[in-house]
Coordinates of C-alpha atoms in Angstrom, one line a residue:
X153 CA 14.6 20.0 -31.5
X154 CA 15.5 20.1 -27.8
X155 CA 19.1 22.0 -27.6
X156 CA 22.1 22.6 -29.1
X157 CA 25.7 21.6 -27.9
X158 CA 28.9 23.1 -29.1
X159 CA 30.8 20.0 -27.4
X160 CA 29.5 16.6 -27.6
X161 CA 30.4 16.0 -23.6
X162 CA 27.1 18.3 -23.3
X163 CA 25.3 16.4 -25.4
X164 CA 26.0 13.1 -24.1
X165 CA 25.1 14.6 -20.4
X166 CA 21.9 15.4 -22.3
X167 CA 21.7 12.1 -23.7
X168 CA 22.2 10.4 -20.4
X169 CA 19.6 12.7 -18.6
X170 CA 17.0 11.8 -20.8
X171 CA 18.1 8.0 -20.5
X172 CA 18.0 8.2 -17.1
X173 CA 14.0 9.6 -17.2
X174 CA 13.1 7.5 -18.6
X175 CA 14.7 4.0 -17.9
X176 CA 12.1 3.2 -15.0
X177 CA 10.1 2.3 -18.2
X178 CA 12.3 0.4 -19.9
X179 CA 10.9 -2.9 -21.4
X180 CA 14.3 -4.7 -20.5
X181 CA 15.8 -4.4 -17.2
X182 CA 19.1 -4.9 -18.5
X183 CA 18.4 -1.1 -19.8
X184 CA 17.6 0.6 -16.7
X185 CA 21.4 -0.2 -15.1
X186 CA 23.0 2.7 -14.3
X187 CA 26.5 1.2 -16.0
X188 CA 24.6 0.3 -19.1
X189 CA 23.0 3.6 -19.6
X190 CA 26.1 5.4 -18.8
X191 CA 28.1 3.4 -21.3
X192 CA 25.5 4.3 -23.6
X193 CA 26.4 8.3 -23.0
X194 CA 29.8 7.8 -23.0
X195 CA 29.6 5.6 -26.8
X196 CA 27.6 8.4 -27.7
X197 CA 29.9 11.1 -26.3
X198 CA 32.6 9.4 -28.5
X199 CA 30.5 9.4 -32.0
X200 CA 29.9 12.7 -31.6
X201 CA 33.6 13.7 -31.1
X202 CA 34.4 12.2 -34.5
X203 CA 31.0 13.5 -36.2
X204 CA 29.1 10.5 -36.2
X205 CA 25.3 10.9 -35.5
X206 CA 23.6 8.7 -32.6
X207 CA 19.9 7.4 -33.0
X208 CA 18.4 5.5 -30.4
X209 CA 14.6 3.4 -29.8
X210 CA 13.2 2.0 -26.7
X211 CA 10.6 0.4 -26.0
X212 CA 8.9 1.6 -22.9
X213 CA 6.8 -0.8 -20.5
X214 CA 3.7 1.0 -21.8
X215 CA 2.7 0.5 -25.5
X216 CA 4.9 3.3 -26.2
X217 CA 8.3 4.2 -28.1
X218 CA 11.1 6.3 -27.1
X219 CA 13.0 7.6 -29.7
X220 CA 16.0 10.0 -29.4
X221 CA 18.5 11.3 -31.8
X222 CA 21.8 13.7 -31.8
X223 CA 22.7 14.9 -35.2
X224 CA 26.2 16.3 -35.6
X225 CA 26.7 19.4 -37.5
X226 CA 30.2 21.3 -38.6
X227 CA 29.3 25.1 -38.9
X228 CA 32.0 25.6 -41.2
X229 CA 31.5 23.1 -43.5
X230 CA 30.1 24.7 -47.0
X231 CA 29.1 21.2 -48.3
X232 CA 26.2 21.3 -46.4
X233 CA 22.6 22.4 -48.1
X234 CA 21.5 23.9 -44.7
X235 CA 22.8 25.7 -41.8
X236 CA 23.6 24.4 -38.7
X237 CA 20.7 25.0 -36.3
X238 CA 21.6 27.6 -33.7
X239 CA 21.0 27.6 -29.7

């Protein structure tokens, strides 16, 4: 777990940070545009505001995988087995 974030903007600036690393490595070159990755953060900015979870794969020019997830979590919601994590 990398962070916490109370509002799924900061999440998706997260999200588009970490995009942004590491799209120089990007198998496709369609992935490394700026546009695509910030459309990207912005779809993922939008599942999160309506509690959707985002899970993402790339595969990086290396023989390597990037794999990156945002998991919503309601702290109020009693249906739920575990806590949210905290910051």
């Amino acid at each position: 777990m990398r962070g916490t974030w109370a509002d799924p903007a900061e999440a998706a600036v997260w999200l588009g940070e970490r995009l942004a690393e590491y799209a120089p490595r990007f198998m496709s070159g369609a992935q490394r545009d700026v546009r695509w990755l910030s459309g990207v953060a912005a779809s993922a900015e939008a599942r999160l505001g309506w509690g959707g979870d985002v899970s993402l794969g790339y595969y990086l020019e290396r023989p390597a995988f990037l794999s990156l997830a945002l998991v919503s979590c309601f702290p109020d919601d009693v249906s739920r087995p575990l806590p949210c994590p905290g910051p």
